[in-house]
């Protein structure tokens, strides 16, 4: 796994834009959630066949169960939530002659409860594992953890009491937080049970990622990523329609470019001041323009467009610098492209497609505010010509990528999304792409599946799109998803982009788009 | 290891006495201690040859050392203290893209830093190991731990940051707490360098155990035990002379007997109300009377004596019930006797001796307040006669113990302390006891060594007493003691009463008595 670090990046800071981001900041909604059940690890539907099943212990009798050294209990809050956990703890038996040493694990999915016990070999920091070790010197007391967790399950594991007393628990409570409430939303009805379920879980996934900003995942990294923001905003327009939250995020990105005008792939917003990360992704940077475009189309908010167009323009200027002499994007190590977690396919044609995609949106935005876009229109034409001349293989009817002219599904999808081909050709290309590549081997994220599904809809392959959504997002539901995941590879259910099923995020915003797709492309 | 638990013990609660205990409660002194050095684990003088040696890293440059995953640093605060730890933590490198996961270990002795890493097999709760696991979501910050620790060393172990940043530390600070301050005390000067050092370490040990009550050990169990209190009070009279703290502890014990009048061996005072423990020890119960006796002798505080004499009387009545038809104490499982952690010797003769010892003090106290003590004086005579007739073996000149009439050092010591024999005989008995039993095989605690040393002084074996103190307490100093220990067995340096050198307490009040002995018996 490669981590970018930029030692001497000079960031600008536009206080006026930051202030506007702050002005639309709103307090979160709170909801008290009570535990629903006591459960136990067993075999059943779930990742690696791990599921949680009702225990013989009944929640109503919770405070009858005394736990000593090595004992544990798993509480099920009935659904995925993001927020704060508290529980009453008392000692029973002799007076408390030692502290209580308690280990707590918070899990979105049952598999985390199993994997967290194994030695951690993940590529991301172990600190993201949702666990705490707590000593309590004085019982009875209410343990109120001050950190935020994303979970459905809470495991309470008594490391030790003493031989003379045990503990009992009462009133396990979760204070769930979100910028929005599910009950305020009329979810689109598809007339299909599975699709309706996918819509509902999409809405829950999005809700739990909508906090002070749009987070990528509330378990981890809890960060405002541009690639995720773009998709969250679209899903949000189709559901909660929280204008301010998108606006806030756009202003934050627009306020903090590098001195050359490049926009960071992500921001840290949990500190006293928002901090731009030193990770730059070619596609994510351009998605600032796409997100602004989608936002303007949704709200026709001319003031915001005028405020942020200059930032969009500087970003586009930076992106255009990466065109080579042939008017194709040449990705360099100082500005890699994401597309998908999978890295077993060439991404250079995708890069040119994403530039095309954003450039068209950029020109359209410029025209709205009467900017002279002639020069950009010219560039667009040149790129389109280069793509058709150099990347489109007329014989096979597929786009090729890289020096070895490889054909992969991502290139077709992104080119379809640019609509560089006619609608008929697009239709045919996606149909043949599915025949050739499905089931996909190297695609690992719902993020890329979103783009495949979108390309299917955009190319008028409605049935194929619906089938893909049912199969892919439905596949997660079959495995017991309460919210959709960061990574899901149907041909490898033990897949983690970070070499650890314990660290995977099981509520990840970029997987929430079916609610948007099924509304936008509804027949 | 056997733990007593009493399921249906009916405790009384004398609110008037409790109120008097509260009236003399005082705020603690605070002292800010700065770290003195950065150290590393090495071979040298210390338990199991583990010692801490200056690191190449210099404390002055602390914030130059950045620590990532798996890195650690050990801070040396220069001496043993009890209190609260805080430290500044900042991230260096890229923005903080994950929480910090930090493990902290607090150690009184270097050996704890080694043993805490091994699987814990101790008989006492693992929760006493002084360690914390902390997640910090936002840096820079000051980590202020809210729990109290007893330590000289603090190990900071970075479990994980992320591949993109590390942490640096600054301003490690320890806020030391005690009811007393060492600087206010004129320590007795013996004219001997080693003895002076023993006196000083005794005073430090006592200071760190003097908190809201006299604690047995500030690392563990942090509890007011009667056996420890008796010795602490004596050492306190010879040093800090804090009358109120002894008074407070006596009132607490006097206020909370069982409904039959038995006094608990220990109290929990860290809860909203003091809680008597369900552990009863025959000798510890009687030491309520001894402690009251010593207190009265020190301060001639008649009011306290009058308040607490009724509790002393009920305790004595309870103890006398355990005399058998021969006027010797018969220990039963519902009221065991402590004497020492070691259990490889018969303790029944010790039990009769402790009763004799306390009964004499009780009669003396009764006379002060003009109680009719005739009946008790009669009992005393009967017991003394039984001891001389049945326990004193005129042939060998040793006291025997148990049905098998075994001779052990503890029986001799406790009988000498009762002065049942003439001074000459006592002198001779202790001299021969040393010849016969020294070096002691089954004695494991400074608590019992205190009684041996006292018996040597009381029997006018001054040189032997001094030699023993130099050898035993000096032995701990040679191993690097900053304060004296709960357990020290010169013939087994890996000894723990609880099967774990990690859980042993290395600042334990019952080992602080040389300051009292060397003052009281000074020549």
PDB file of C-alpha atoms in Angstrom, chain A residues 3-6 69 94-101 120 122-129 131-133 135-139 147 159-164 221-223 268 270-272 275-279, chain B residues 3-6 69 94-101 120 122-129 131-133 135-139 147 159-164 221-223 268 270-272 275-279:
ATOM      1  CA  UNK A   3       0.795   6.444   1.134  1.00  0.00           C
ATOM      2  CA  UNK A   4       1.400   9.884  -0.350  1.00  0.00           C
ATOM      3  CA  UNK A   5       3.115  12.411   1.837  1.00  0.00           C
ATOM      4  CA  UNK A   6       3.904  15.930   0.752  1.00  0.00           C
ATOM      5  CA  UNK A  69     -12.833 -12.486  34.562  1.00  0.00           C
ATOM      6  CA  UNK A  94     -18.013  -8.750  48.006  1.00  0.00           C
ATOM      7  CA  UNK A  95     -16.942  -5.090  48.072  1.00  0.00           C
ATOM      8  CA  UNK A  96     -15.031  -4.025  44.995  1.00  0.00           C
ATOM      9  CA  UNK A  97     -11.445  -4.796  46.026  1.00  0.00           C
ATOM     10  CA  UNK A  98      -9.808  -3.998  42.661  1.00  0.00           C
ATOM     11  CA  UNK A  99     -10.633  -1.848  39.654  1.00  0.00           C
ATOM     12  CA  UNK A 100     -12.779  -3.213  36.874  1.00  0.00           C
ATOM     13  CA  UNK A 101     -10.741  -3.764  33.692  1.00  0.00           C
ATOM     14  CA  UNK A 120      -3.424  -7.102  13.334  1.00  0.00           C
ATOM     15  CA  UNK A 122      -3.686  -4.332   8.295  1.00  0.00           C
ATOM     16  CA  UNK A 123      -2.142  -1.584   6.188  1.00  0.00           C
ATOM     17  CA  UNK A 124      -4.027   1.190   7.971  1.00  0.00           C
ATOM     18  CA  UNK A 125      -3.473   2.231  11.555  1.00  0.00           C
ATOM     19  CA  UNK A 126      -4.563  -0.234  14.213  1.00  0.00           C
ATOM     20  CA  UNK A 127      -5.907   2.790  16.042  1.00  0.00           C
ATOM     21  CA  UNK A 128      -8.998   2.664  13.812  1.00  0.00           C
ATOM     22  CA  UNK A 129     -10.123  -0.624  15.331  1.00  0.00           C
ATOM     23  CA  UNK A 131     -12.103  -0.829  20.839  1.00  0.00           C
ATOM     24  CA  UNK A 132     -11.388   0.620  24.231  1.00  0.00           C
ATOM     25  CA  UNK A 133      -9.707  -0.645  27.360  1.00  0.00           C
ATOM     26  CA  UNK A 135     -10.335   0.797  34.109  1.00  0.00           C
ATOM     27  CA  UNK A 136     -13.068   1.782  36.522  1.00  0.00           C
ATOM     28  CA  UNK A 137     -12.065   2.334  40.134  1.00  0.00           C
ATOM     29  CA  UNK A 138     -15.506   2.937  41.552  1.00  0.00           C
ATOM     30  CA  UNK A 139     -18.793   1.154  40.911  1.00  0.00           C
ATOM     31  CA  UNK A 147     -15.287   8.929  21.567  1.00  0.00           C
ATOM     32  CA  UNK A 159     -10.729  -8.603  31.375  1.00  0.00           C
ATOM     33  CA  UNK A 160     -10.803  -8.857  35.163  1.00  0.00           C
ATOM     34  CA  UNK A 161     -12.784  -7.956  38.237  1.00  0.00           C
ATOM     35  CA  UNK A 162     -11.334  -9.910  41.155  1.00  0.00           C
ATOM     36  CA  UNK A 163     -12.079 -13.351  42.564  1.00  0.00           C
ATOM     37  CA  UNK A 164     -14.457 -11.710  45.050  1.00  0.00           C
ATOM     38  CA  UNK A 221     -11.506   7.553   8.025  1.00  0.00           C
ATOM     39  CA  UNK A 222     -14.316   9.911   9.069  1.00  0.00           C
ATOM     40  CA  UNK A 223     -13.018  12.324   6.503  1.00  0.00           C
ATOM     41  CA  UNK A 268      -9.699  16.891   8.002  1.00  0.00           C
ATOM     42  CA  UNK A 270     -12.345  17.520  13.256  1.00  0.00           C
ATOM     43  CA  UNK A 271      -9.615  19.920  14.275  1.00  0.00           C
ATOM     44  CA  UNK A 272      -9.913  23.515  15.375  1.00  0.00           C
ATOM     45  CA  UNK A 275      -6.782  20.897   7.400  1.00  0.00           C
ATOM     46  CA  UNK A 276      -6.227  19.923   3.739  1.00  0.00           C
ATOM     47  CA  UNK A 277      -4.527  16.536   3.382  1.00  0.00           C
ATOM     48  CA  UNK A 278      -1.293  16.100   1.440  1.00  0.00           C
ATOM     49  CA  UNK A 279      -2.869  13.358  -0.684  1.00  0.00           C
TER      50      UNK A 279
ATOM     51  CA  UNK B   3     -10.115 -15.351  49.325  1.00  0.00           C
ATOM     52  CA  UNK B   4     -12.643 -14.889  52.113  1.00  0.00           C
ATOM     53  CA  UNK B   5     -16.121 -13.845  51.111  1.00  0.00           C
ATOM     54  CA  UNK B   6     -18.941 -13.315  53.551  1.00  0.00           C
ATOM     55  CA  UNK B  69       4.141   2.376  15.475  1.00  0.00           C
ATOM     56  CA  UNK B  94       1.399  14.647   7.448  1.00  0.00           C
ATOM     57  CA  UNK B  95      -1.957  15.628   8.952  1.00  0.00           C
ATOM     58  CA  UNK B  96      -3.190  13.208  11.592  1.00  0.00           C
ATOM     59  CA  UNK B  97      -5.192  10.746   9.470  1.00  0.00           C
ATOM     60  CA  UNK B  98      -5.985   8.264  12.254  1.00  0.00           C
ATOM     61  CA  UNK B  99      -6.261   8.365  16.030  1.00  0.00           C
ATOM     62  CA  UNK B 100      -3.203   7.873  18.179  1.00  0.00           C
ATOM     63  CA  UNK B 101      -3.313   4.548  20.044  1.00  0.00           C
ATOM     64  CA  UNK B 120      -0.562 -12.566  33.479  1.00  0.00           C
ATOM     65  CA  UNK B 122      -1.177 -13.599  39.112  1.00  0.00           C
ATOM     66  CA  UNK B 123      -3.647 -14.454  41.851  1.00  0.00           C
ATOM     67  CA  UNK B 124      -4.883 -10.892  42.207  1.00  0.00           C
ATOM     68  CA  UNK B 125      -6.867  -9.003  39.616  1.00  0.00           C
ATOM     69  CA  UNK B 126      -5.018  -8.050  36.443  1.00  0.00           C
ATOM     70  CA  UNK B 127      -6.814  -4.728  36.775  1.00  0.00           C
ATOM     71  CA  UNK B 128      -4.192  -3.673  39.329  1.00  0.00           C
ATOM     72  CA  UNK B 129      -1.450  -3.639  36.704  1.00  0.00           C
ATOM     73  CA  UNK B 131      -1.384   0.462  32.521  1.00  0.00           C
ATOM     74  CA  UNK B 132      -3.746   2.336  30.245  1.00  0.00           C
ATOM     75  CA  UNK B 133      -4.674   2.089  26.606  1.00  0.00           C
ATOM     76  CA  UNK B 135      -6.987   6.619  21.886  1.00  0.00           C
ATOM     77  CA  UNK B 136      -6.562  10.280  21.039  1.00  0.00           C
ATOM     78  CA  UNK B 137      -8.495  11.618  18.074  1.00  0.00           C
ATOM     79  CA  UNK B 138      -7.069  15.112  18.042  1.00  0.00           C
ATOM     80  CA  UNK B 139      -3.504  16.320  18.494  1.00  0.00           C
ATOM     81  CA  UNK B 147      -6.600   7.738  37.585  1.00  0.00           C
ATOM     82  CA  UNK B 159       0.758   1.091  19.542  1.00  0.00           C
ATOM     83  CA  UNK B 160       0.044   2.918  16.289  1.00  0.00           C
ATOM     84  CA  UNK B 161      -0.098   6.328  14.682  1.00  0.00           C
ATOM     85  CA  UNK B 162      -0.345   5.817  10.919  1.00  0.00           C
ATOM     86  CA  UNK B 163       2.293   5.443   8.206  1.00  0.00           C
ATOM     87  CA  UNK B 164       2.005   9.185   7.552  1.00  0.00           C
ATOM     88  CA  UNK B 221      -4.721  -2.450  47.203  1.00  0.00           C
ATOM     89  CA  UNK B 222      -4.882   1.221  48.205  1.00  0.00           C
ATOM     90  CA  UNK B 223      -6.829   0.140  51.220  1.00  0.00           C
ATOM     91  CA  UNK B 268     -12.660   0.654  51.395  1.00  0.00           C
ATOM     92  CA  UNK B 270     -12.696   5.484  48.004  1.00  0.00           C
ATOM     93  CA  UNK B 271     -16.446   5.150  47.664  1.00  0.00           C
ATOM     94  CA  UNK B 272     -19.135   7.628  48.611  1.00  0.00           C
ATOM     95  CA  UNK B 275     -17.303   0.125  53.160  1.00  0.00           C
ATOM     96  CA  UNK B 276     -16.064  -2.568  55.572  1.00  0.00           C
ATOM     97  CA  UNK B 277     -14.611  -5.570  53.763  1.00  0.00           C
ATOM     98  CA  UNK B 278     -15.885  -9.099  54.385  1.00  0.00           C
ATOM     99  CA  UNK B 279     -12.370 -10.312  55.178  1.00  0.00           C
TER     100      UNK B 279
END
